[in-house]
Short mmCIF file of C-alpha atoms and ligand atoms in Angstrom, two decimals:
data_model
loop_
_atom_site.label_atom_id
_atom_site.label_comp_id
_atom_site.label_asym_id
_atom_site.label_seq_id
_atom_site.Cartn_x
_atom_site.Cartn_y
_atom_site.Cartn_z
CA MET A 8 -11.53 6.31 -47.91
CA PHE A 9 -10.80 5.91 -44.27
CA TYR A 10 -7.68 7.02 -42.54
CA ILE A 11 -7.97 6.52 -38.84
CA THR A 12 -5.44 6.94 -35.69
CA THR A 13 -4.88 5.82 -32.50
CA PRO A 14 -3.22 8.19 -29.45
CA ILE A 15 0.47 7.30 -29.72
CA TYR A 16 1.36 6.19 -26.09
CA TYR A 17 4.32 7.03 -24.09
CA PRO A 18 6.35 3.77 -24.07
CA ASN A 19 7.99 4.42 -20.39
CA ALA A 20 5.82 1.16 -19.60
CA PRO A 21 3.94 -1.41 -21.45
CA PRO A 22 0.33 -0.78 -22.60
CA HIS A 23 -2.17 -1.89 -20.14
CA ILE A 24 -5.64 -2.25 -20.59
CA GLY A 25 -6.50 1.50 -20.91
CA HIS A 26 -4.06 1.75 -24.02
CA ALA A 27 -6.07 -1.48 -25.31
CA TYR A 28 -9.30 0.30 -25.00
CA THR A 29 -8.38 2.87 -27.71
CA THR A 30 -6.51 0.67 -29.80
CA VAL A 31 -8.69 -2.62 -30.16
CA PHE A 32 -11.78 0.56 -30.64
CA ALA A 33 -9.61 1.99 -33.62
CA ASP A 34 -8.85 -1.48 -35.07
CA VAL A 35 -12.91 -2.58 -34.73
CA LEU A 36 -13.47 0.88 -36.70
CA ALA A 37 -10.65 0.03 -39.10
CA ARG A 38 -11.43 -3.86 -39.58
CA TYR A 39 -15.41 -2.56 -40.06
CA HIS A 40 -14.44 0.00 -42.94
CA ARG A 41 -12.25 -2.51 -44.82
CA LEU A 42 -15.28 -4.90 -44.26
CA LEU A 43 -17.53 -1.97 -46.30
CA GLY A 44 -14.21 -1.90 -48.95
CA ASP A 45 -13.30 1.24 -48.14
CA ASP A 46 -9.43 1.50 -48.51
CA THR A 47 -8.21 2.23 -44.88
CA PHE A 48 -5.43 3.26 -43.70
CA PHE A 49 -5.01 2.65 -39.79
CA LEU A 50 -1.97 4.59 -37.95
CA THR A 51 -0.45 3.63 -34.35
CA GLY A 52 2.95 4.49 -32.58
CA THR A 53 4.93 5.56 -29.68
CA ASP A 54 5.42 8.88 -28.39
CA GLU A 55 9.21 8.56 -27.88
CA HIS A 56 10.29 12.03 -26.87
CA GLY A 57 10.41 14.46 -24.09
CA LEU A 58 10.85 14.34 -20.24
CA LYS A 59 9.02 11.82 -18.70
CA LEU A 60 11.06 9.32 -21.30
CA GLN A 61 14.18 10.77 -20.81
CA LYS A 62 13.55 10.43 -17.01
CA ALA A 63 12.28 7.28 -17.36
CA ALA A 64 15.54 5.76 -19.32
CA GLU A 65 17.93 7.43 -16.43
CA ARG A 66 15.92 5.25 -14.18
CA ALA A 67 16.25 2.55 -16.00
CA GLY A 68 19.89 2.92 -16.33
CA LYS A 69 19.94 3.33 -20.03
CA SER A 70 20.06 5.88 -22.80
CA PRO A 71 16.61 6.99 -24.22
CA LYS A 72 16.96 5.44 -27.78
CA GLU A 73 17.51 1.91 -26.07
CA LEU A 74 14.48 2.36 -23.68
CA VAL A 75 12.36 3.12 -27.21
CA ASP A 76 13.81 1.06 -29.12
CA GLU A 77 13.37 -1.86 -26.67
CA MET A 78 9.64 -0.73 -25.50
CA SER A 79 8.48 0.30 -29.11
CA GLU A 80 8.97 -3.57 -29.75
CA ILE A 81 7.00 -4.23 -26.76
CA TYR A 82 4.39 -2.39 -27.70
CA LYS A 83 4.12 -3.98 -31.11
CA ARG A 84 4.05 -7.24 -28.87
CA TYR A 85 1.24 -6.70 -27.25
CA TRP A 86 -0.84 -5.33 -30.11
CA LYS A 87 0.30 -8.47 -31.87
CA MET A 88 -1.35 -10.62 -29.21
CA LEU A 89 -4.51 -8.29 -29.63
CA ASP A 90 -4.56 -8.97 -33.48
CA ILE A 91 -4.43 -5.14 -34.02
CA SER A 92 -3.86 -4.54 -37.67
CA TYR A 93 -2.01 -1.87 -37.57
CA ASP A 94 -0.92 -0.30 -41.67
CA ARG A 95 2.13 1.37 -39.74
CA PHE A 96 3.41 1.74 -36.71
CA ILE A 97 4.76 5.28 -36.22
CA ARG A 98 7.55 6.20 -34.00
CA THR A 99 8.86 9.92 -33.26
CA THR A 100 12.11 8.85 -34.04
CA ASP A 101 11.22 7.81 -37.33
CA ARG A 102 13.47 9.70 -39.45
CA ASP A 103 10.85 10.92 -41.76
CA HIS A 104 8.72 12.24 -38.68
CA GLU A 105 11.98 13.89 -37.98
CA LYS A 106 11.63 15.91 -40.98
CA VAL A 107 7.94 16.86 -40.50
CA VAL A 108 8.42 18.25 -37.14
CA LYS A 109 11.56 20.32 -38.58
CA ASP A 110 9.58 21.27 -41.64
CA ALA A 111 6.62 22.36 -39.85
CA LEU A 112 8.51 24.17 -37.08
CA ASN A 113 10.62 26.01 -40.00
CA ILE A 114 7.32 27.17 -41.61
CA LEU A 115 5.79 28.38 -38.55
CA TYR A 116 8.80 30.14 -37.49
CA LYS A 117 8.77 31.77 -40.98
CA LYS A 118 5.53 33.17 -40.80
CA GLY A 119 6.49 34.72 -37.53
CA LEU A 120 3.72 32.40 -35.45
CA ILE A 121 6.64 31.06 -33.34
CA TYR A 122 8.78 33.78 -31.35
CA LYS A 123 11.53 33.91 -28.39
CA ALA A 124 10.63 35.05 -25.04
CA LYS A 125 10.48 34.00 -21.01
CA TYR A 126 8.75 31.52 -19.12
CA SER A 127 7.78 30.71 -15.71
CA GLY A 128 5.62 28.23 -14.56
CA TYR A 129 4.42 25.05 -12.52
CA TYR A 130 5.06 21.75 -14.86
CA CYS A 131 3.51 18.20 -14.12
CA VAL A 132 6.31 16.01 -16.38
CA ASP A 133 3.58 12.78 -16.09
CA CYS A 134 1.29 14.90 -18.21
CA GLU A 135 4.46 16.67 -20.17
CA LYS A 136 2.01 20.03 -19.50
CA PHE A 137 2.24 23.77 -17.89
CA TYR A 138 -0.51 24.46 -15.27
CA SER A 139 -1.66 27.79 -14.30
CA PRO A 140 -3.42 28.91 -11.39
CA GLY A 141 -6.79 27.67 -11.22
CA GLU A 142 -5.60 24.57 -13.00
CA TYR A 143 -3.77 23.10 -10.56
CA GLU A 144 -4.89 21.98 -6.92
CA ILE A 145 -3.19 22.99 -3.61
CA VAL A 146 -1.96 20.42 -1.35
CA ASN A 147 -0.19 21.34 1.85
CA GLY A 148 0.30 24.23 0.56
CA LYS A 149 2.09 23.26 -2.10
CA PRO A 150 0.58 22.87 -6.47
CA TYR A 151 -0.35 19.78 -6.91
CA CYS A 152 -0.99 17.91 -11.07
CA PRO A 153 -4.86 17.66 -10.44
CA ILE A 154 -4.52 14.37 -12.69
CA HIS A 155 -1.45 12.72 -11.30
CA LYS A 156 -1.54 13.86 -7.86
CA LYS A 157 1.78 14.79 -7.24
CA PRO A 158 4.18 17.94 -6.94
CA LEU A 159 4.31 20.36 -9.77
CA GLU A 160 7.66 21.42 -10.82
CA TRP A 161 8.88 25.27 -10.71
CA ILE A 162 10.23 25.88 -13.89
CA GLU A 163 11.95 29.35 -15.22
CA GLU A 164 13.50 29.75 -18.47
CA ASP A 165 13.97 31.26 -22.08
CA THR A 166 11.67 29.43 -24.15
CA TYR A 167 9.90 29.83 -27.84
CA TYR A 168 6.20 30.35 -28.19
CA PHE A 169 3.57 29.45 -31.00
CA ARG A 170 1.22 31.94 -31.09
CA LEU A 171 -1.69 30.05 -29.92
CA SER A 172 -3.86 33.31 -28.65
CA SER A 173 -4.09 34.10 -32.62
CA PHE A 174 -6.49 31.01 -32.91
CA GLU A 175 -8.94 31.49 -30.61
CA ASP A 176 -11.79 32.72 -32.52
CA PHE A 177 -11.18 30.15 -35.30
CA ILE A 178 -11.12 27.23 -32.58
CA LYS A 179 -14.36 28.49 -30.72
CA GLU A 180 -15.92 28.43 -33.98
CA VAL A 181 -14.47 25.46 -35.05
CA LEU A 182 -15.41 23.74 -31.80
CA ARG A 183 -19.24 24.46 -32.70
CA SER A 184 -19.37 22.72 -35.44
CA ASP A 185 -19.72 18.63 -34.96
CA ILE A 186 -15.85 17.75 -35.40
CA VAL A 187 -15.94 16.17 -31.94
CA TYR A 188 -17.71 13.35 -31.49
CA PRO A 189 -19.79 13.23 -28.72
CA LYS A 190 -20.09 16.73 -29.29
CA PHE A 191 -20.55 17.71 -25.42
CA TYR A 192 -16.95 17.07 -25.04
CA ALA A 193 -16.17 20.12 -27.60
CA GLY A 194 -18.29 22.52 -25.39
CA GLU A 195 -16.33 21.66 -21.90
CA ILE A 196 -13.23 22.95 -24.03
CA LEU A 197 -15.44 25.92 -25.60
CA GLY A 198 -16.56 26.90 -21.64
CA LYS A 199 -12.68 26.54 -20.28
CA LEU A 200 -11.83 28.89 -23.35
CA GLU A 201 -14.71 31.73 -22.40
CA LYS A 202 -13.51 31.76 -19.35
CA GLU A 203 -9.75 31.68 -19.29
CA GLY A 204 -9.24 32.64 -22.78
CA LEU A 205 -5.83 31.57 -24.89
CA LYS A 206 -2.67 32.11 -24.43
CA ASP A 207 0.51 31.19 -26.37
CA VAL A 208 1.86 28.35 -25.85
CA SER A 209 5.76 26.93 -25.15
CA ILE A 210 7.01 24.60 -27.78
CA ALA A 211 10.58 24.35 -26.79
CA ARG A 212 12.51 23.23 -24.11
CA PRO A 213 15.93 24.22 -23.38
CA LYS A 214 18.64 21.33 -24.55
CA GLU A 215 20.23 21.17 -20.72
CA ARG A 216 16.91 20.45 -19.11
CA VAL A 217 15.66 18.10 -22.00
CA SER A 218 17.79 16.81 -23.92
CA TRP A 219 16.01 13.81 -25.24
CA GLY A 220 13.92 15.59 -28.55
CA ILE A 221 13.84 16.71 -32.22
CA SER A 222 16.07 19.69 -31.85
CA LEU A 223 14.67 23.25 -33.44
CA PRO A 224 16.01 23.76 -36.96
CA PHE A 225 16.38 27.36 -36.32
CA ASP A 226 18.04 27.21 -32.53
CA GLN A 227 19.91 24.08 -31.56
CA GLU A 228 20.18 24.95 -28.00
CA TYR A 229 16.29 23.58 -27.75
CA THR A 230 14.51 20.73 -28.34
CA THR A 231 11.15 20.36 -29.11
CA TYR A 232 8.26 20.48 -26.87
CA VAL A 233 6.65 16.62 -26.83
CA TRP A 234 3.23 17.50 -27.47
CA PHE A 235 4.12 19.48 -30.55
CA ASP A 236 6.08 16.81 -31.55
CA ALA A 237 3.86 14.18 -31.26
CA LEU A 238 0.55 15.83 -32.89
CA LEU A 239 2.60 15.95 -36.07
CA ASN A 240 2.52 12.38 -36.33
CA TYR A 241 -0.75 12.18 -37.58
CA ILE A 242 0.41 14.05 -40.57
CA THR A 243 3.31 12.37 -41.15
CA GLY A 244 1.59 9.25 -41.28
CA ALA A 245 0.11 10.15 -44.06
CA GLY A 246 2.69 11.50 -46.00
CA TRP A 247 2.79 15.27 -45.36
CA GLY A 248 5.41 16.86 -47.60
CA ILE A 249 7.07 13.26 -48.02
CA ASP A 250 4.45 11.62 -50.65
CA ASP A 251 1.81 13.93 -52.02
CA ASN A 252 -0.28 11.61 -53.72
CA LYS A 253 -0.91 9.60 -50.19
CA PHE A 254 -1.55 12.82 -47.98
CA ARG A 255 -4.15 14.15 -50.63
CA LYS A 256 -5.81 10.81 -50.44
CA TYR A 257 -5.96 9.70 -47.01
CA TRP A 258 -5.78 13.24 -44.69
CA PRO A 259 -9.27 14.61 -45.87
CA SER A 260 -10.88 11.21 -44.03
CA VAL A 261 -8.53 11.07 -41.08
CA HIS A 262 -10.62 10.26 -37.76
CA HIS A 263 -8.68 10.72 -34.45
CA VAL A 264 -9.81 8.40 -31.44
CA ILE A 265 -8.17 9.71 -28.29
CA GLY A 266 -9.13 9.21 -24.62
CA LYS A 267 -10.73 11.87 -23.09
CA ASP A 268 -7.90 13.16 -21.22
CA ILE A 269 -6.10 14.28 -24.28
CA LEU A 270 -8.85 16.43 -25.80
CA TRP A 271 -7.48 20.10 -25.18
CA PHE A 272 -4.34 18.99 -27.19
CA HIS A 273 -6.46 17.41 -30.26
CA THR A 274 -8.74 20.45 -30.76
CA VAL A 275 -6.92 23.64 -29.24
CA ILE A 276 -3.04 23.11 -30.18
CA TRP A 277 -4.11 20.80 -32.74
CA PHE A 278 -6.34 22.56 -34.60
CA SER A 279 -4.53 25.88 -34.34
CA MET A 280 -1.30 24.14 -35.55
CA LEU A 281 -3.15 22.68 -38.62
CA LYS A 282 -4.35 25.92 -39.30
CA ALA A 283 -1.26 27.71 -39.25
CA LEU A 284 0.10 24.97 -41.46
CA ASP A 285 -2.78 25.72 -44.36
CA ILE A 286 -3.89 21.79 -43.64
CA PRO A 287 -7.57 21.00 -43.42
CA LEU A 288 -8.92 19.69 -40.39
CA PRO A 289 -9.27 16.32 -39.36
CA ARG A 290 -12.95 14.78 -40.21
CA LYS A 291 -13.70 13.67 -36.53
CA VAL A 292 -12.00 13.69 -33.49
CA ILE A 293 -13.82 10.55 -31.56
CA VAL A 294 -13.05 10.79 -28.09
CA HIS A 295 -13.80 7.88 -25.20
CA ALA A 296 -14.39 8.08 -21.32
CA TYR A 297 -12.08 5.72 -19.42
CA LEU A 298 -11.76 2.54 -17.99
CA ILE A 299 -11.60 2.78 -13.88
CA ASN A 300 -11.02 0.36 -11.16
CA ARG A 301 -11.65 1.35 -7.73
CA GLY A 302 -12.97 4.69 -8.61
CA LEU A 303 -9.44 5.99 -10.54
CA LYS A 304 -8.65 6.43 -13.89
CA ILE A 305 -6.52 3.10 -14.61
CA GLY A 306 -2.90 4.15 -14.89
CA LYS A 307 0.26 3.31 -14.22
CA SER A 308 0.24 6.70 -11.40
CA SER A 309 -2.68 5.19 -9.76
CA GLY A 310 -1.71 2.42 -9.32
CA ASN A 311 -4.72 0.03 -10.36
CA VAL A 312 -3.52 -1.36 -13.59
CA VAL A 313 -4.98 -4.32 -14.97
CA ALA A 314 -2.70 -6.69 -17.21
CA ILE A 315 -3.54 -7.12 -20.75
CA GLU A 316 -2.10 -10.56 -20.74
CA ASP A 317 -3.63 -11.73 -17.75
CA LEU A 318 -7.01 -10.73 -19.43
CA ILE A 319 -5.81 -12.71 -22.59
CA GLU A 320 -5.07 -15.70 -20.04
CA ARG A 321 -8.55 -15.39 -18.45
CA TYR A 322 -10.41 -15.43 -21.76
CA GLN A 323 -7.94 -17.69 -23.81
CA ASP A 324 -7.14 -15.58 -26.58
CA SER A 325 -7.52 -12.41 -27.99
CA ASP A 326 -11.36 -12.58 -29.36
CA GLY A 327 -12.36 -13.11 -25.40
CA VAL A 328 -10.70 -9.59 -24.84
CA ARG A 329 -11.51 -7.39 -27.92
CA TYR A 330 -15.01 -8.87 -27.44
CA ILE A 331 -15.39 -7.36 -23.82
CA LEU A 332 -13.64 -4.26 -24.15
CA MET A 333 -15.96 -3.30 -26.82
CA ARG A 334 -19.18 -4.70 -24.86
CA VAL A 335 -18.59 -2.16 -22.65
CA PHE A 336 -16.98 0.55 -24.94
CA ASN A 337 -18.26 3.78 -24.29
CA LEU A 338 -17.78 7.22 -25.51
CA SER A 339 -19.35 9.50 -22.50
CA LYS A 340 -19.78 7.57 -19.48
CA ASP A 341 -16.24 6.00 -17.65
CA ILE A 342 -16.13 1.72 -17.21
CA ASP A 343 -15.22 0.15 -13.82
CA VAL A 344 -13.73 -2.80 -14.99
CA SER A 345 -15.11 -6.20 -12.92
CA THR A 346 -14.22 -9.61 -13.63
CA GLU A 347 -18.06 -10.57 -12.73
CA LEU A 348 -18.99 -8.03 -15.62
CA PHE A 349 -16.39 -9.26 -17.97
CA ASP A 350 -16.96 -13.22 -16.83
CA SER A 351 -20.68 -12.94 -17.51
CA ILE A 352 -20.22 -11.15 -20.76
CA TYR A 353 -17.95 -13.52 -21.99
CA ASN A 354 -19.56 -16.35 -20.57
CA SER A 355 -23.39 -15.68 -21.57
CA GLU A 356 -22.67 -13.98 -24.91
CA LEU A 357 -19.72 -15.72 -26.46
CA ALA A 358 -19.69 -18.62 -24.88
CA ASP A 359 -23.78 -19.62 -24.33
CA THR A 360 -25.09 -17.71 -27.03
CA PHE A 361 -22.69 -17.23 -30.43
CA GLY A 362 -20.41 -20.61 -29.46
CA ASN A 363 -23.50 -22.37 -28.81
CA LEU A 364 -25.42 -21.49 -31.90
CA VAL A 365 -22.29 -22.38 -33.94
CA ARG A 366 -21.95 -25.84 -32.12
CA ARG A 367 -25.31 -27.05 -32.20
CA VAL A 368 -25.70 -25.87 -35.90
CA GLY A 369 -22.57 -27.54 -36.90
CA ILE A 370 -23.50 -30.63 -35.37
CA LEU A 371 -27.24 -30.95 -36.49
CA ALA A 372 -26.03 -30.14 -40.21
CA ILE A 373 -23.40 -32.81 -39.66
CA LYS A 374 -25.26 -35.26 -38.31
CA LYS A 375 -28.71 -34.69 -40.48
CA LEU A 376 -27.36 -33.64 -43.77
CA ASN A 377 -24.29 -34.93 -44.13
CA GLY A 378 -22.90 -31.12 -43.67
CA ASN A 379 -24.40 -30.49 -47.28
CA VAL A 380 -27.33 -27.88 -46.60
CA VAL A 381 -28.86 -26.82 -50.20
CA ARG A 382 -30.73 -23.75 -50.52
CA ASN A 383 -33.79 -22.80 -48.97
CA LYS A 384 -36.52 -20.24 -48.32
CA VAL A 385 -35.43 -18.27 -45.25
CA ASP A 386 -37.48 -18.66 -42.09
CA GLN A 387 -39.73 -15.86 -42.23
CA ASN A 388 -39.42 -13.96 -38.31
CA LEU A 389 -35.70 -14.94 -39.12
CA MET A 390 -35.51 -13.23 -42.44
CA LYS A 391 -37.09 -10.25 -41.06
CA LYS A 392 -34.76 -10.25 -37.82
CA LEU A 393 -31.57 -10.51 -39.71
CA ASN A 394 -32.61 -7.71 -42.53
CA ILE A 395 -33.42 -5.17 -39.07
CA SER A 396 -30.23 -6.56 -37.40
CA ILE A 397 -27.96 -5.41 -40.41
CA ASP A 398 -29.35 -1.94 -40.56
CA ARG A 399 -29.21 -1.27 -36.91
CA TYR A 400 -25.61 -2.84 -36.68
CA GLU A 401 -24.52 -0.24 -39.74
CA LYS A 402 -26.35 2.45 -38.22
CA SER A 403 -24.78 1.89 -34.57
CA MET A 404 -21.11 1.50 -36.01
CA ASP A 405 -21.27 4.49 -38.11
CA GLU A 406 -22.04 6.32 -35.01
CA TYR A 407 -19.15 4.83 -33.48
CA ASN A 408 -21.28 3.17 -30.88
CA VAL A 409 -19.37 -0.59 -31.22
CA SER A 410 -21.47 -1.84 -28.22
CA GLN A 411 -24.97 -1.45 -29.43
CA ALA A 412 -23.75 -3.20 -32.44
CA LEU A 413 -22.51 -6.01 -30.82
CA GLU A 414 -26.21 -5.97 -28.68
CA THR A 415 -27.87 -6.31 -31.57
CA ILE A 416 -26.07 -9.24 -32.95
CA MET A 417 -26.41 -10.58 -30.01
CA ASP A 418 -30.21 -10.08 -29.79
CA LEU A 419 -30.25 -11.90 -33.42
CA LEU A 420 -28.45 -15.09 -32.10
CA ARG A 421 -30.48 -15.21 -29.03
CA GLU A 422 -33.52 -15.47 -31.49
CA ALA A 423 -31.88 -18.18 -33.49
CA ASN A 424 -31.01 -20.48 -30.58
CA ALA A 425 -34.63 -19.75 -29.41
CA TYR A 426 -35.54 -20.84 -33.09
CA ILE A 427 -33.85 -24.18 -32.64
CA ASN A 428 -35.51 -24.70 -29.56
CA LYS A 429 -38.75 -24.26 -31.16
CA GLU A 430 -38.43 -25.85 -34.26
CA ARG A 431 -36.30 -29.11 -33.11
CA PRO A 432 -34.29 -29.69 -36.01
CA TRP A 433 -33.01 -32.97 -34.97
CA GLU A 434 -36.46 -34.62 -34.67
CA LYS A 435 -36.97 -33.93 -38.47
CA ASP A 436 -36.30 -36.26 -41.36
CA ASP A 437 -35.14 -33.38 -43.58
CA PRO A 438 -34.92 -30.18 -41.10
CA SER A 439 -32.84 -28.09 -44.49
CA LYS A 440 -35.06 -25.23 -44.32
CA GLU A 441 -34.43 -24.86 -40.73
CA LEU A 442 -30.95 -25.48 -41.01
CA TYR A 443 -30.97 -23.16 -44.00
CA SER A 444 -32.12 -20.22 -41.88
CA LEU A 445 -29.81 -21.04 -39.17
CA LEU A 446 -26.75 -21.10 -41.32
CA GLU A 447 -27.86 -17.75 -43.01
CA THR A 448 -28.10 -16.38 -39.32
CA ILE A 449 -25.02 -17.74 -38.21
CA ARG A 450 -23.23 -16.28 -41.62
CA ILE A 451 -24.15 -13.10 -41.49
CA ALA A 452 -23.40 -12.61 -37.66
CA THR A 453 -20.07 -14.00 -38.34
CA ILE A 454 -19.32 -11.44 -40.97
CA LEU A 455 -20.96 -8.65 -38.74
CA LEU A 456 -18.70 -9.64 -35.96
CA MET A 457 -15.44 -9.96 -37.75
CA PRO A 458 -14.17 -6.55 -36.46
CA VAL A 459 -14.15 -7.60 -33.30
CA ILE A 460 -13.37 -11.36 -32.90
CA PRO A 461 -11.37 -12.39 -36.36
CA ARG A 462 -10.02 -15.38 -34.82
CA ALA A 463 -13.44 -16.88 -34.04
CA SER A 464 -15.36 -15.60 -37.47
CA GLU A 465 -12.21 -17.45 -39.22
CA LYS A 466 -12.86 -20.72 -37.76
CA VAL A 467 -16.59 -20.33 -38.09
CA ILE A 468 -15.76 -19.42 -42.05
CA ASP A 469 -13.71 -22.73 -42.16
CA ALA A 470 -15.65 -24.90 -40.73
CA PHE A 471 -18.67 -23.86 -42.84
CA ASP A 472 -17.16 -22.78 -45.74
CA LEU A 473 -18.27 -19.70 -46.01
CA LYS A 474 -17.02 -17.07 -48.69
CA ARG A 475 -15.26 -14.02 -47.34
CA GLU A 476 -17.61 -11.43 -48.09
CA GLY A 477 -18.18 -7.85 -47.56
CA ILE A 478 -20.73 -6.33 -45.77
CA LYS A 479 -22.00 -4.96 -49.31
CA GLU A 480 -22.11 -8.53 -50.77
CA MET A 481 -23.43 -10.51 -48.00
CA ASP A 482 -27.17 -10.53 -49.20
CA VAL A 483 -29.16 -12.95 -47.16
CA GLY A 484 -30.63 -16.43 -49.00
CA SER A 485 -27.95 -15.55 -51.33
CA VAL A 486 -25.96 -18.99 -50.61
CA GLU A 487 -26.23 -21.64 -52.71
CA GLN A 488 -24.99 -24.58 -50.67
CA PHE A 489 -23.35 -24.98 -47.22
CA ASN A 490 -20.86 -27.35 -46.55
CA VAL A 491 -20.03 -27.97 -43.36
CA SER A 492 -17.15 -29.84 -42.44
CA ASP A 493 -16.58 -29.02 -38.81
CA ALA A 494 -18.75 -28.06 -35.09
CA PRO A 495 -16.18 -25.81 -33.70
CA ILE A 496 -16.19 -25.32 -29.80
CA LEU A 497 -15.54 -21.42 -30.25
CA PHE A 498 -15.31 -20.30 -26.68
CA LYS A 499 -14.96 -22.00 -23.62
CA LYS A 500 -16.84 -20.99 -20.21
CA VAL A 501 -14.49 -19.71 -17.68
CA LYS A 502 -15.13 -20.86 -14.20
CA THR A 503 -16.82 -17.75 -11.84
N1 MSP B 627 1.74 10.38 -25.74
C1 MSP B 627 0.42 10.88 -25.39
C2 MSP B 627 -0.45 11.09 -26.79
C3 MSP B 627 0.22 11.74 -27.91
S1 MSP B 627 -1.22 11.73 -29.47
C4 MSP B 627 -0.31 12.86 -30.65
C5 MSP B 627 -0.47 10.15 -24.57
N2 MSP B 627 -0.08 8.86 -24.32
S2 MSP B 627 -0.29 8.01 -23.30
O1 MSP B 627 0.56 6.83 -23.00
O2 MSP B 627 -0.68 8.58 -22.01
O3 MSP B 627 -1.93 7.57 -23.56
C6 MSP B 627 -3.13 8.08 -23.57
C7 MSP B 627 -4.46 7.43 -23.77
O4 MSP B 627 -4.47 6.31 -23.77
C8 MSP B 627 -5.29 8.07 -23.56
O5 MSP B 627 -5.67 9.01 -23.81
C9 MSP B 627 -6.42 7.02 -23.54
O6 MSP B 627 -6.64 6.87 -25.57
C10 MSP B 627 -5.47 5.73 -23.35
N3 MSP B 627 -5.93 5.26 -21.75
C11 MSP B 627 -4.79 5.24 -21.30
N4 MSP B 627 -5.79 5.11 -19.97
C12 MSP B 627 -7.13 4.75 -19.92
C13 MSP B 627 -7.83 4.62 -19.48
N5 MSP B 627 -7.71 4.15 -17.98
N6 MSP B 627 -8.98 4.30 -19.94
C14 MSP B 627 -9.51 4.71 -21.58
N7 MSP B 627 -8.25 5.36 -21.78
C15 MSP B 627 -7.07 5.17 -21.58
O7 MSP B 627 -1.23 10.95 -23.84
#
């Protein structure tokens, strides 16, 4: 069983390459697990309530519902363009989710974990978060959001609190386990907790200020705080209180993929909510660093967005974009987006290494052997390299290191290209052994590349008549005969 989620995105603007970074990564893990034969459930969606969306709708002269209906379709369109194989696209305006939020609130209210009191503090609408002194920056004597570099709003109102403070010890203990990956991120949160302790958190907004949200079931004058609402999407997706069998099946294997900006919510707040609801904690929270541009995190508010469609156009289809994003993907380190770097990855790895090998071997098989390459002994060196590569690939993927997994395959493919140059099969009367060895290498590489470049992999499967096998069944040297009917050009180089 493998259940994987992305953050649900705010649909106040179309997704950009930063959102694609997370979503493609989660998609690759989902596809990898399907390839391993795991029963997989992949959830993504949109976070549609709250002040940010309400204000975006006002600016656009639309009702919030009109805006989110339109924008969630746009998200789906982008994810289709990028071949994102989600099993459900959840919207926080979905009926079942509204029920989950209300049920959860009722449980916590009955347990005495929610109470009413006054709140005052500085708020950032872009973060949808209150900032306390020490957390915000002072610019020209005014408190500023440290992330969005905009003035904070002073807010004073009656609200409902969730007793977050009562979970401090629990959270600290959990953060010492390896639930957060890579683990150093948990250390950052622990440090903050040690320094500042944990205060109760406001989980409601008066309707006159924020009308766009799910009403509190025990007080109609209030809407639910957008983060409290949003985090629950992960249990809605698994069927909590709706489909118990599904929930029992998938929840224990849930993996949350998130960017490091929302780690506090996905540890401190989310873990406390789950504990309060008697729901087991997730298996893993997988955290990644940012894509940056001109030194800043890519984002609408930094004004340095790179559009997904521009990348798809430059690299011809989704495969190129997916491959590049995954080749630079990094959990710990921020990555600078650069056309030179992206072009060179695309040209040297996809076009010159994988594409070129497939093309050369396809042509040779057709020319020399009419496309029929029967079983032979696989070249010893390639065989060794293949076995090592498969092991390394699986190990890297199991550590969520997709970039390293891709590097391993490229290494293998470069070795195969060198093998052709050395053996010169075009000069031999019967190059069956060489071509069989090469086709086996291509077959294995194609299967392993499927999670990242599904389209190109399908083309090779068709052209070389390969079986659609899972990783567990792909035994090196097991193919009786290859029937090569085409030598496709998989990737056209971009002009740099
Ligand atoms: N709606 C909340 C999440 C709720 S989840 C219960 C939210 N949405 S968001 O639209 O702002 O998306 C945030 C996520 O988008 C980040 O955590 C990250 O996964 C991804 N990214 C957005 N910009 C990014 C970069 N520049 N670089 C890497 N990831 C980025 O927060």
